[in-house]
Amino acid sequence: MSGTLIALIAAANITLSIGQQPLVPTEGLLPPLPGSEITVPTEPDRMARMTVSVFVNDQGPFQFVVDTGANRTVLSSALAARLRLPMGQKATLHDIAGVGGVETAHVARLRVGKRQVDNIIAPLLSASDMGADGILGIDGLVDQQVVMDFLGEKMTITPIRKGPGEKDTIVVRARSKFGQLILADARIGSERVYVIIDSGAEYSVGNSALRARLLRGKRKNSAIPIELVGVSGRTAMADLAVTPEMKIGEVTMRNVPIAFSDVHPFRQFGLADRPAMLLGMDLLRSFERVSLDFEQKKVRFRVKD
């Protein structure tokens, strides 16, 4: 293979199904209490993803990646064996590189800060592929707001947002599929783009439909071939290129690097033929903080001073 090869970890768009039925988030992983909120410190891992401390069956803490692109919480196989978790039935896992079978385990209790949920069915993956002890997915955040504060290195989980918006905050409406929020109010140049917020991905990924519109007339060698690595260990090839400008709501970003590849999530979300992208941590960290309101289906971007 010619060109420069860059290995990327993209813990993106994990969807779990048992039989033919996807397990879509329906109840709280971190259930809201009236007037309550929880703030937990976070640490960036070597790929600049946000991680939090999690207790599993009252043991830990263990480091989990916060992944808004995963609709299920995931554990490493090594951690499940260490804690002697009872095994569950086999399931189907969808990630950035395709579809495959996966073992599951039963977690009696999972706690982040002061919040706890019981009886979780968690898929098991390799810690080396995930780059962590586990992945904290969005199962349970469907009726809450999650604030990822990159400047303060913390994550806050609150009940439904009320009151006026903050100064310098851009609000973008979204729709939901498999629990994930998909932004429709985004543009690159004059092209409308569907954007999936994916804090588990190190870099942002766009599909061929987006590339065809953005790179029309440009030289073929203007893109660099790279390799995407999914949490399952499966890989997909991509071409890394820079687009001059991208606009999300009222926010404009320039010289945006995007890895172009028709990865599995675009087909899964019905966006294979529409310009779409996964917005990874490389671009999310350009904001001071990003808030995901799963109840009102809104995403708020706080612009850095």
PDB file of C-alpha atoms in Angstrom:
ATOM      1  CA  MET A   1       0.000   0.000   0.000  1.00  0.00           C
ATOM      2  CA  SER A   2       1.439   3.389  -0.978  1.00  0.00           C
ATOM      3  CA  GLY A   3       1.338   6.645   0.925  1.00  0.00           C
ATOM      4  CA  THR A   4       1.426   7.313   4.642  1.00  0.00           C
ATOM      5  CA  LEU A   5      -0.395   4.933   6.956  1.00  0.00           C
ATOM      6  CA  ILE A   6      -1.748   6.277  10.223  1.00  0.00           C
ATOM      7  CA  ALA A   7      -3.446   3.984  12.741  1.00  0.00           C
ATOM      8  CA  LEU A   8      -6.540   5.494  14.320  1.00  0.00           C
ATOM      9  CA  ILE A   9      -8.624   4.165  17.185  1.00  0.00           C
ATOM     10  CA  ALA A  10     -12.288   4.917  16.540  1.00  0.00           C
ATOM     11  CA  ALA A  11     -14.526   3.568  19.296  1.00  0.00           C
ATOM     12  CA  ALA A  12     -17.432   4.598  17.182  1.00  0.00           C
ATOM     13  CA  ASN A  13     -21.099   3.786  16.937  1.00  0.00           C
ATOM     14  CA  ILE A  14     -21.435   0.629  18.950  1.00  0.00           C
ATOM     15  CA  THR A  15     -24.916  -0.862  18.574  1.00  0.00           C
ATOM     16  CA  LEU A  16     -25.848  -4.147  20.233  1.00  0.00           C
ATOM     17  CA  SER A  17     -28.597  -6.504  19.125  1.00  0.00           C
ATOM     18  CA  ILE A  18     -29.791  -9.894  20.346  1.00  0.00           C
ATOM     19  CA  GLY A  19     -31.394 -11.823  17.509  1.00  0.00           C
ATOM     20  CA  GLN A  20     -32.730  -9.326  14.975  1.00  0.00           C
ATOM     21  CA  GLN A  21     -33.751  -6.685  17.529  1.00  0.00           C
ATOM     22  CA  PRO A  22     -31.381  -3.781  18.306  1.00  0.00           C
ATOM     23  CA  LEU A  23     -31.123  -2.981  22.008  1.00  0.00           C
ATOM     24  CA  VAL A  24     -32.074   0.690  21.943  1.00  0.00           C
ATOM     25  CA  PRO A  25     -31.636   2.771  25.110  1.00  0.00           C
ATOM     26  CA  THR A  26     -34.986   3.069  26.890  1.00  0.00           C
ATOM     27  CA  GLU A  27     -34.172   3.641  30.547  1.00  0.00           C
ATOM     28  CA  GLY A  28     -31.615   5.468  32.619  1.00  0.00           C
ATOM     29  CA  LEU A  29     -28.097   4.206  33.056  1.00  0.00           C
ATOM     30  CA  LEU A  30     -27.712   7.208  35.334  1.00  0.00           C
ATOM     31  CA  PRO A  31     -31.340   7.896  36.344  1.00  0.00           C
ATOM     32  CA  PRO A  32     -32.187  11.541  37.033  1.00  0.00           C
ATOM     33  CA  LEU A  33     -33.354  12.662  40.445  1.00  0.00           C
ATOM     34  CA  PRO A  34     -35.508  15.799  40.916  1.00  0.00           C
ATOM     35  CA  GLY A  35     -33.257  18.835  41.026  1.00  0.00           C
ATOM     36  CA  SER A  36     -30.102  16.720  41.057  1.00  0.00           C
ATOM     37  CA  GLU A  37     -26.974  16.689  38.968  1.00  0.00           C
ATOM     38  CA  ILE A  38     -23.680  14.880  39.136  1.00  0.00           C
ATOM     39  CA  THR A  39     -20.261  16.173  38.129  1.00  0.00           C
ATOM     40  CA  VAL A  40     -17.327  13.798  37.790  1.00  0.00           C
ATOM     41  CA  PRO A  41     -13.711  14.589  36.897  1.00  0.00           C
ATOM     42  CA  THR A  42     -12.402  13.314  33.581  1.00  0.00           C
ATOM     43  CA  GLU A  43      -8.979  12.570  32.153  1.00  0.00           C
ATOM     44  CA  PRO A  44      -7.882  12.544  28.514  1.00  0.00           C
ATOM     45  CA  ASP A  45      -6.410   9.263  27.315  1.00  0.00           C
ATOM     46  CA  ARG A  46      -3.543   9.040  24.829  1.00  0.00           C
ATOM     47  CA  MET A  47      -6.020   9.642  21.985  1.00  0.00           C
ATOM     48  CA  ALA A  48      -7.496  12.740  23.700  1.00  0.00           C
ATOM     49  CA  ARG A  49     -10.764  10.919  24.428  1.00  0.00           C
ATOM     50  CA  MET A  50     -12.590  11.693  27.675  1.00  0.00           C
ATOM     51  CA  THR A  51     -12.416   9.008  30.385  1.00  0.00           C
ATOM     52  CA  VAL A  52     -14.195   8.692  33.761  1.00  0.00           C
ATOM     53  CA  SER A  53     -13.851   6.454  36.799  1.00  0.00           C
ATOM     54  CA  VAL A  54     -16.481   3.697  36.992  1.00  0.00           C
ATOM     55  CA  PHE A  55     -17.214   1.139  39.723  1.00  0.00           C
ATOM     56  CA  VAL A  56     -18.466  -2.287  38.620  1.00  0.00           C
ATOM     57  CA  ASN A  57     -20.198  -4.424  41.266  1.00  0.00           C
ATOM     58  CA  ASP A  58     -18.713  -2.103  43.921  1.00  0.00           C
ATOM     59  CA  GLN A  59     -15.163  -2.775  42.719  1.00  0.00           C
ATOM     60  CA  GLY A  60     -12.835  -0.303  41.058  1.00  0.00           C
ATOM     61  CA  PRO A  61     -12.416   2.378  40.032  1.00  0.00           C
ATOM     62  CA  PHE A  62     -11.874   1.418  36.390  1.00  0.00           C
ATOM     63  CA  GLN A  63     -11.266   3.825  33.514  1.00  0.00           C
ATOM     64  CA  PHE A  64     -14.048   3.972  30.900  1.00  0.00           C
ATOM     65  CA  VAL A  65     -14.098   6.054  27.712  1.00  0.00           C
ATOM     66  CA  VAL A  66     -17.141   8.354  27.412  1.00  0.00           C
ATOM     67  CA  ASP A  67     -18.581   7.445  24.001  1.00  0.00           C
ATOM     68  CA  THR A  68     -21.634   9.322  22.724  1.00  0.00           C
ATOM     69  CA  GLY A  69     -21.443   7.164  19.603  1.00  0.00           C
ATOM     70  CA  ALA A  70     -22.097   3.948  21.552  1.00  0.00           C
ATOM     71  CA  ASN A  71     -25.641   3.041  22.526  1.00  0.00           C
ATOM     72  CA  ARG A  72     -24.436   0.401  25.019  1.00  0.00           C
ATOM     73  CA  THR A  73     -21.912   0.351  27.834  1.00  0.00           C
ATOM     74  CA  VAL A  74     -19.046  -2.082  27.141  1.00  0.00           C
ATOM     75  CA  LEU A  75     -16.604  -3.960  29.385  1.00  0.00           C
ATOM     76  CA  SER A  76     -13.273  -5.519  28.580  1.00  0.00           C
ATOM     77  CA  SER A  77     -13.132  -9.325  28.580  1.00  0.00           C
ATOM     78  CA  ALA A  78     -10.265  -9.172  31.056  1.00  0.00           C
ATOM     79  CA  LEU A  79     -12.284  -7.072  33.497  1.00  0.00           C
ATOM     80  CA  ALA A  80     -15.285  -9.408  33.242  1.00  0.00           C
ATOM     81  CA  ALA A  81     -13.034 -12.394  33.998  1.00  0.00           C
ATOM     82  CA  ARG A  82     -11.319 -10.572  36.856  1.00  0.00           C
ATOM     83  CA  LEU A  83     -14.680  -9.757  38.467  1.00  0.00           C
ATOM     84  CA  ARG A  84     -16.063 -13.211  37.640  1.00  0.00           C
ATOM     85  CA  LEU A  85     -19.141 -11.764  35.990  1.00  0.00           C
ATOM     86  CA  PRO A  86     -21.797 -14.270  34.861  1.00  0.00           C
ATOM     87  CA  MET A  87     -21.868 -14.639  31.081  1.00  0.00           C
ATOM     88  CA  GLY A  88     -24.947 -13.653  29.074  1.00  0.00           C
ATOM     89  CA  GLN A  89     -26.172 -14.774  25.679  1.00  0.00           C
ATOM     90  CA  LYS A  90     -24.245 -13.972  22.519  1.00  0.00           C
ATOM     91  CA  ALA A  91     -25.183 -10.821  20.654  1.00  0.00           C
ATOM     92  CA  THR A  92     -24.377  -8.919  17.457  1.00  0.00           C
ATOM     93  CA  LEU A  93     -22.133  -5.876  17.673  1.00  0.00           C
ATOM     94  CA  HIS A  94     -22.044  -3.102  15.057  1.00  0.00           C
ATOM     95  CA  ASP A  95     -18.993  -0.860  15.076  1.00  0.00           C
ATOM     96  CA  ILE A  96     -17.111   1.369  12.673  1.00  0.00           C
ATOM     97  CA  ALA A  97     -15.603  -1.541  10.735  1.00  0.00           C
ATOM     98  CA  GLY A  98     -18.619  -3.843  10.390  1.00  0.00           C
ATOM     99  CA  VAL A  99     -20.747  -6.431  12.161  1.00  0.00           C
ATOM    100  CA  GLY A 100     -19.673  -9.379  14.283  1.00  0.00           C
ATOM    101  CA  GLY A 101     -20.678 -11.693  17.104  1.00  0.00           C
ATOM    102  CA  VAL A 102     -19.765 -10.782  20.669  1.00  0.00           C
ATOM    103  CA  GLU A 103     -19.973 -12.307  24.130  1.00  0.00           C
ATOM    104  CA  THR A 104     -21.906 -10.474  26.828  1.00  0.00           C
ATOM    105  CA  ALA A 105     -21.796 -10.403  30.625  1.00  0.00           C
ATOM    106  CA  HIS A 106     -24.258  -9.456  33.321  1.00  0.00           C
ATOM    107  CA  VAL A 107     -23.321  -6.515  35.546  1.00  0.00           C
ATOM    108  CA  ALA A 108     -25.317  -6.337  38.780  1.00  0.00           C
ATOM    109  CA  ARG A 109     -24.342  -2.734  39.571  1.00  0.00           C
ATOM    110  CA  LEU A 110     -22.511   0.007  37.707  1.00  0.00           C
ATOM    111  CA  ARG A 111     -21.770   3.322  39.380  1.00  0.00           C
ATOM    112  CA  VAL A 112     -20.426   6.670  38.157  1.00  0.00           C
ATOM    113  CA  GLY A 113     -20.072   9.207  40.946  1.00  0.00           C
ATOM    114  CA  LYS A 114     -23.216   8.887  43.080  1.00  0.00           C
ATOM    115  CA  ARG A 115     -25.370   7.343  40.342  1.00  0.00           C
ATOM    116  CA  GLN A 116     -25.973   3.635  40.022  1.00  0.00           C
ATOM    117  CA  VAL A 117     -27.932   1.324  37.760  1.00  0.00           C
ATOM    118  CA  ASP A 118     -28.633  -2.379  38.166  1.00  0.00           C
ATOM    119  CA  ASN A 119     -28.764  -5.326  35.767  1.00  0.00           C
ATOM    120  CA  ILE A 120     -26.771  -4.301  32.694  1.00  0.00           C
ATOM    121  CA  ILE A 121     -26.157  -6.526  29.663  1.00  0.00           C
ATOM    122  CA  ALA A 122     -22.677  -5.478  28.529  1.00  0.00           C
ATOM    123  CA  PRO A 123     -20.839  -6.674  25.417  1.00  0.00           C
ATOM    124  CA  LEU A 124     -17.255  -7.781  26.014  1.00  0.00           C
ATOM    125  CA  LEU A 125     -14.331  -6.541  23.926  1.00  0.00           C
ATOM    126  CA  SER A 126     -10.560  -6.525  24.177  1.00  0.00           C
ATOM    127  CA  ALA A 127      -9.084  -3.816  26.411  1.00  0.00           C
ATOM    128  CA  SER A 128      -6.261  -3.316  23.891  1.00  0.00           C
ATOM    129  CA  ASP A 129      -8.760  -2.612  21.091  1.00  0.00           C
ATOM    130  CA  MET A 130     -10.804  -0.217  23.244  1.00  0.00           C
ATOM    131  CA  GLY A 131      -7.804   1.411  24.862  1.00  0.00           C
ATOM    132  CA  ALA A 132      -9.578   1.285  28.259  1.00  0.00           C
ATOM    133  CA  ASP A 133     -11.256  -0.981  30.817  1.00  0.00           C
ATOM    134  CA  GLY A 134     -14.591  -0.218  29.208  1.00  0.00           C
ATOM    135  CA  ILE A 135     -16.790   2.231  27.329  1.00  0.00           C
ATOM    136  CA  LEU A 136     -19.522   4.308  28.969  1.00  0.00           C
ATOM    137  CA  GLY A 137     -22.262   4.446  26.327  1.00  0.00           C
ATOM    138  CA  ILE A 138     -25.426   6.521  26.109  1.00  0.00           C
ATOM    139  CA  ASP A 139     -27.781   3.835  27.387  1.00  0.00           C
ATOM    140  CA  GLY A 140     -29.617   5.731  30.058  1.00  0.00           C
ATOM    141  CA  LEU A 141     -28.918   9.252  28.897  1.00  0.00           C
ATOM    142  CA  VAL A 142     -32.069   9.411  26.770  1.00  0.00           C
ATOM    143  CA  ASP A 143     -33.863  11.667  29.274  1.00  0.00           C
ATOM    144  CA  GLN A 144     -30.931  13.735  30.505  1.00  0.00           C
ATOM    145  CA  GLN A 145     -28.349  16.279  29.460  1.00  0.00           C
ATOM    146  CA  VAL A 146     -24.657  15.403  29.350  1.00  0.00           C
ATOM    147  CA  VAL A 147     -22.165  18.259  29.454  1.00  0.00           C
ATOM    148  CA  MET A 148     -18.634  17.445  28.312  1.00  0.00           C
ATOM    149  CA  ASP A 149     -16.456  20.243  29.675  1.00  0.00           C
ATOM    150  CA  PHE A 150     -13.141  19.977  27.829  1.00  0.00           C
ATOM    151  CA  LEU A 151     -11.642  23.103  29.383  1.00  0.00           C
ATOM    152  CA  GLY A 152     -12.491  22.073  32.954  1.00  0.00           C
ATOM    153  CA  GLU A 153     -11.857  18.348  32.301  1.00  0.00           C
ATOM    154  CA  LYS A 154     -15.165  17.212  33.824  1.00  0.00           C
ATOM    155  CA  MET A 155     -18.499  15.707  32.827  1.00  0.00           C
ATOM    156  CA  THR A 156     -21.834  16.791  34.273  1.00  0.00           C
ATOM    157  CA  ILE A 157     -25.074  14.828  34.002  1.00  0.00           C
ATOM    158  CA  THR A 158     -28.277  16.714  34.769  1.00  0.00           C
ATOM    159  CA  PRO A 159     -32.046  16.310  34.411  1.00  0.00           C
ATOM    160  CA  ILE A 160     -33.834  18.084  31.562  1.00  0.00           C
ATOM    161  CA  ARG A 161     -32.345  21.508  30.886  1.00  0.00           C
ATOM    162  CA  LYS A 162     -34.447  24.515  31.880  1.00  0.00           C
ATOM    163  CA  GLY A 163     -34.049  28.255  31.691  1.00  0.00           C
ATOM    164  CA  PRO A 164     -32.286  30.545  29.171  1.00  0.00           C
ATOM    165  CA  GLY A 165     -29.224  29.491  27.265  1.00  0.00           C
ATOM    166  CA  GLU A 166     -25.689  30.602  28.104  1.00  0.00           C
ATOM    167  CA  LYS A 167     -23.838  33.409  26.412  1.00  0.00           C
ATOM    168  CA  ASP A 168     -21.672  32.322  23.462  1.00  0.00           C
ATOM    169  CA  THR A 169     -23.521  28.995  23.247  1.00  0.00           C
ATOM    170  CA  ILE A 170     -24.747  27.743  19.871  1.00  0.00           C
ATOM    171  CA  VAL A 171     -27.838  25.507  19.953  1.00  0.00           C
ATOM    172  CA  VAL A 172     -28.288  22.986  17.130  1.00  0.00           C
ATOM    173  CA  ARG A 173     -31.358  20.770  16.794  1.00  0.00           C
ATOM    174  CA  ALA A 174     -30.953  17.048  16.191  1.00  0.00           C
ATOM    175  CA  ARG A 175     -32.903  13.870  15.599  1.00  0.00           C
ATOM    176  CA  SER A 176     -32.391  10.548  17.330  1.00  0.00           C
ATOM    177  CA  LYS A 177     -31.733   7.070  15.961  1.00  0.00           C
ATOM    178  CA  PHE A 178     -30.641   4.089  18.087  1.00  0.00           C
ATOM    179  CA  GLY A 179     -30.354   6.669  20.878  1.00  0.00           C
ATOM    180  CA  GLN A 180     -27.643   8.716  19.153  1.00  0.00           C
ATOM    181  CA  LEU A 181     -28.156  12.355  18.190  1.00  0.00           C
ATOM    182  CA  ILE A 182     -27.792  13.248  14.497  1.00  0.00           C
ATOM    183  CA  LEU A 183     -27.388  16.920  13.616  1.00  0.00           C
ATOM    184  CA  ALA A 184     -28.994  18.091  10.391  1.00  0.00           C
ATOM    185  CA  ASP A 185     -28.076  21.770  10.714  1.00  0.00           C
ATOM    186  CA  ALA A 186     -24.468  21.458   9.556  1.00  0.00           C
ATOM    187  CA  ARG A 187     -22.761  22.495   6.345  1.00  0.00           C
ATOM    188  CA  ILE A 188     -19.372  22.132   4.746  1.00  0.00           C
ATOM    189  CA  GLY A 189     -19.120  24.871   2.167  1.00  0.00           C
ATOM    190  CA  SER A 190     -22.586  25.006   0.611  1.00  0.00           C
ATOM    191  CA  GLU A 191     -23.291  21.305   1.246  1.00  0.00           C
ATOM    192  CA  ARG A 192     -25.686  20.150   3.956  1.00  0.00           C
ATOM    193  CA  VAL A 193     -24.133  17.416   6.120  1.00  0.00           C
ATOM    194  CA  TYR A 194     -25.643  15.006   8.661  1.00  0.00           C
ATOM    195  CA  VAL A 195     -23.383  14.899  11.714  1.00  0.00           C
ATOM    196  CA  ILE A 196     -23.234  12.216  14.438  1.00  0.00           C
ATOM    197  CA  ILE A 197     -21.594  13.356  17.683  1.00  0.00           C
ATOM    198  CA  ASP A 198     -19.032  10.651  18.452  1.00  0.00           C
ATOM    199  CA  SER A 199     -16.822  11.334  21.483  1.00  0.00           C
ATOM    200  CA  GLY A 200     -15.375   7.808  21.289  1.00  0.00           C
ATOM    201  CA  ALA A 201     -13.672   8.472  17.948  1.00  0.00           C
ATOM    202  CA  GLU A 202     -10.208   9.983  17.900  1.00  0.00           C
ATOM    203  CA  TYR A 203     -10.739  11.587  14.484  1.00  0.00           C
ATOM    204  CA  SER A 204     -13.731  12.666  12.404  1.00  0.00           C
ATOM    205  CA  VAL A 205     -14.886  10.459   9.511  1.00  0.00           C
ATOM    206  CA  GLY A 206     -16.909  11.391   6.415  1.00  0.00           C
ATOM    207  CA  ASN A 207     -18.550   9.192   3.782  1.00  0.00           C
ATOM    208  CA  SER A 208     -18.023   9.066  -0.004  1.00  0.00           C
ATOM    209  CA  ALA A 209     -21.153  11.133  -0.671  1.00  0.00           C
ATOM    210  CA  LEU A 210     -19.586  13.972   1.300  1.00  0.00           C
ATOM    211  CA  ARG A 211     -16.187  13.501  -0.286  1.00  0.00           C
ATOM    212  CA  ALA A 212     -17.604  13.596  -3.827  1.00  0.00           C
ATOM    213  CA  ARG A 213     -19.000  17.060  -3.186  1.00  0.00           C
ATOM    214  CA  LEU A 214     -16.075  18.506  -1.290  1.00  0.00           C
ATOM    215  CA  LEU A 215     -13.117  17.207  -3.267  1.00  0.00           C
ATOM    216  CA  ARG A 216     -14.585  17.596  -6.750  1.00  0.00           C
ATOM    217  CA  GLY A 217     -11.831  18.629  -9.150  1.00  0.00           C
ATOM    218  CA  LYS A 218      -8.994  18.193  -6.636  1.00  0.00           C
ATOM    219  CA  ARG A 219      -5.974  16.015  -7.280  1.00  0.00           C
ATOM    220  CA  LYS A 220      -6.258  12.392  -6.236  1.00  0.00           C
ATOM    221  CA  ASN A 221      -2.974  12.552  -4.343  1.00  0.00           C
ATOM    222  CA  SER A 222      -4.265  15.372  -2.134  1.00  0.00           C
ATOM    223  CA  ALA A 223      -5.558  12.735   0.303  1.00  0.00           C
ATOM    224  CA  ILE A 224      -3.420  10.489   2.536  1.00  0.00           C
ATOM    225  CA  PRO A 225      -4.405   6.807   2.946  1.00  0.00           C
ATOM    226  CA  ILE A 226      -4.913   5.840   6.591  1.00  0.00           C
ATOM    227  CA  GLU A 227      -6.243   2.880   8.564  1.00  0.00           C
ATOM    228  CA  LEU A 228      -9.226   3.080  10.921  1.00  0.00           C
ATOM    229  CA  VAL A 229      -9.285   0.612  13.799  1.00  0.00           C
ATOM    230  CA  GLY A 230     -12.623  -0.206  15.412  1.00  0.00           C
ATOM    231  CA  VAL A 231     -13.200  -1.303  19.000  1.00  0.00           C
ATOM    232  CA  SER A 232     -13.639  -4.877  17.766  1.00  0.00           C
ATOM    233  CA  GLY A 233     -10.134  -4.833  16.300  1.00  0.00           C
ATOM    234  CA  ARG A 234     -11.488  -4.881  12.744  1.00  0.00           C
ATOM    235  CA  THR A 235     -10.051  -2.284  10.389  1.00  0.00           C
ATOM    236  CA  ALA A 236     -11.221  -0.124   7.500  1.00  0.00           C
ATOM    237  CA  MET A 237      -9.208   1.985   5.070  1.00  0.00           C
ATOM    238  CA  ALA A 238      -9.787   5.724   4.657  1.00  0.00           C
ATOM    239  CA  ASP A 239      -8.330   8.774   2.925  1.00  0.00           C
ATOM    240  CA  LEU A 240      -7.421  11.771   5.083  1.00  0.00           C
ATOM    241  CA  ALA A 241      -8.024  15.175   3.496  1.00  0.00           C
ATOM    242  CA  VAL A 242      -8.577  18.754   4.650  1.00  0.00           C
ATOM    243  CA  THR A 243     -11.687  20.730   3.763  1.00  0.00           C
ATOM    244  CA  PRO A 244     -11.391  24.542   3.923  1.00  0.00           C
ATOM    245  CA  GLU A 245     -14.482  25.259   6.022  1.00  0.00           C
ATOM    246  CA  MET A 246     -17.244  23.579   8.036  1.00  0.00           C
ATOM    247  CA  LYS A 247     -20.243  25.224   9.685  1.00  0.00           C
ATOM    248  CA  ILE A 248     -22.395  23.735  12.465  1.00  0.00           C
ATOM    249  CA  GLY A 249     -25.267  26.053  13.271  1.00  0.00           C
ATOM    250  CA  GLU A 250     -23.561  29.418  13.737  1.00  0.00           C
ATOM    251  CA  VAL A 251     -20.128  27.912  14.442  1.00  0.00           C
ATOM    252  CA  THR A 252     -17.557  28.042  11.641  1.00  0.00           C
ATOM    253  CA  MET A 253     -14.426  25.861  11.664  1.00  0.00           C
ATOM    254  CA  ARG A 254     -11.682  26.169   9.059  1.00  0.00           C
ATOM    255  CA  ASN A 255      -9.121  23.714   7.674  1.00  0.00           C
ATOM    256  CA  VAL A 256     -11.046  20.695   8.945  1.00  0.00           C
ATOM    257  CA  PRO A 257      -9.295  17.287   8.613  1.00  0.00           C
ATOM    258  CA  ILE A 258     -11.686  14.449   7.703  1.00  0.00           C
ATOM    259  CA  ALA A 259     -10.966  10.751   7.124  1.00  0.00           C
ATOM    260  CA  PHE A 260     -13.170   9.676   4.219  1.00  0.00           C
ATOM    261  CA  SER A 261     -14.482   6.107   4.238  1.00  0.00           C
ATOM    262  CA  ASP A 262     -17.836   4.357   3.781  1.00  0.00           C
ATOM    263  CA  VAL A 263     -17.683   2.807   7.230  1.00  0.00           C
ATOM    264  CA  HIS A 264     -20.515   0.659   8.554  1.00  0.00           C
ATOM    265  CA  PRO A 265     -22.311   3.274  10.733  1.00  0.00           C
ATOM    266  CA  PHE A 266     -23.323   5.308   7.678  1.00  0.00           C
ATOM    267  CA  ARG A 267     -25.231   2.322   6.277  1.00  0.00           C
ATOM    268  CA  GLN A 268     -26.679   1.507   9.670  1.00  0.00           C
ATOM    269  CA  PHE A 269     -28.039   5.029  10.107  1.00  0.00           C
ATOM    270  CA  GLY A 270     -29.427   5.172   6.557  1.00  0.00           C
ATOM    271  CA  LEU A 271     -26.883   7.819   5.521  1.00  0.00           C
ATOM    272  CA  ALA A 272     -24.841   5.885   2.951  1.00  0.00           C
ATOM    273  CA  ASP A 273     -26.039   8.057   0.048  1.00  0.00           C
ATOM    274  CA  ARG A 274     -26.254  11.364   1.919  1.00  0.00           C
ATOM    275  CA  PRO A 275     -23.321  13.599   2.888  1.00  0.00           C
ATOM    276  CA  ALA A 276     -22.595  12.593   6.494  1.00  0.00           C
ATOM    277  CA  MET A 277     -19.797  12.475   9.039  1.00  0.00           C
ATOM    278  CA  LEU A 278     -18.892  11.268  12.522  1.00  0.00           C
ATOM    279  CA  LEU A 279     -17.717  14.259  14.565  1.00  0.00           C
ATOM    280  CA  GLY A 280     -14.780  12.950  16.590  1.00  0.00           C
ATOM    281  CA  MET A 281     -12.696  14.287  19.445  1.00  0.00           C
ATOM    282  CA  ASP A 282     -10.287  16.130  17.158  1.00  0.00           C
ATOM    283  CA  LEU A 283     -13.064  18.637  16.403  1.00  0.00           C
ATOM    284  CA  LEU A 284     -15.095  18.352  19.617  1.00  0.00           C
ATOM    285  CA  ARG A 285     -12.096  19.521  21.655  1.00  0.00           C
ATOM    286  CA  SER A 286     -11.980  22.725  19.614  1.00  0.00           C
ATOM    287  CA  PHE A 287     -14.952  23.828  21.772  1.00  0.00           C
ATOM    288  CA  GLU A 288     -14.880  24.769  25.457  1.00  0.00           C
ATOM    289  CA  ARG A 289     -17.714  22.341  26.120  1.00  0.00           C
ATOM    290  CA  VAL A 290     -20.401  20.399  24.291  1.00  0.00           C
ATOM    291  CA  SER A 291     -23.804  19.590  25.823  1.00  0.00           C
ATOM    292  CA  LEU A 292     -26.023  16.778  24.551  1.00  0.00           C
ATOM    293  CA  ASP A 293     -29.689  17.050  25.531  1.00  0.00           C
ATOM    294  CA  PHE A 294     -31.163  13.636  24.753  1.00  0.00           C
ATOM    295  CA  GLU A 295     -34.665  14.601  25.913  1.00  0.00           C
ATOM    296  CA  GLN A 296     -35.071  17.778  23.842  1.00  0.00           C
ATOM    297  CA  LYS A 297     -32.836  16.498  21.031  1.00  0.00           C
ATOM    298  CA  LYS A 298     -30.515  19.488  21.050  1.00  0.00           C
ATOM    299  CA  VAL A 299     -26.741  19.901  21.085  1.00  0.00           C
ATOM    300  CA  ARG A 300     -25.152  23.017  22.543  1.00  0.00           C
ATOM    301  CA  PHE A 301     -21.662  24.121  21.594  1.00  0.00           C
ATOM    302  CA  ARG A 302     -19.864  26.594  23.879  1.00  0.00           C
ATOM    303  CA  VAL A 303     -17.282  28.474  21.860  1.00  0.00           C
ATOM    304  CA  LYS A 304     -13.882  29.103  23.417  1.00  0.00           C
ATOM    305  CA  ASP A 305     -13.112  32.732  24.309  1.00  0.00           C
TER     306      ASP A 305
END
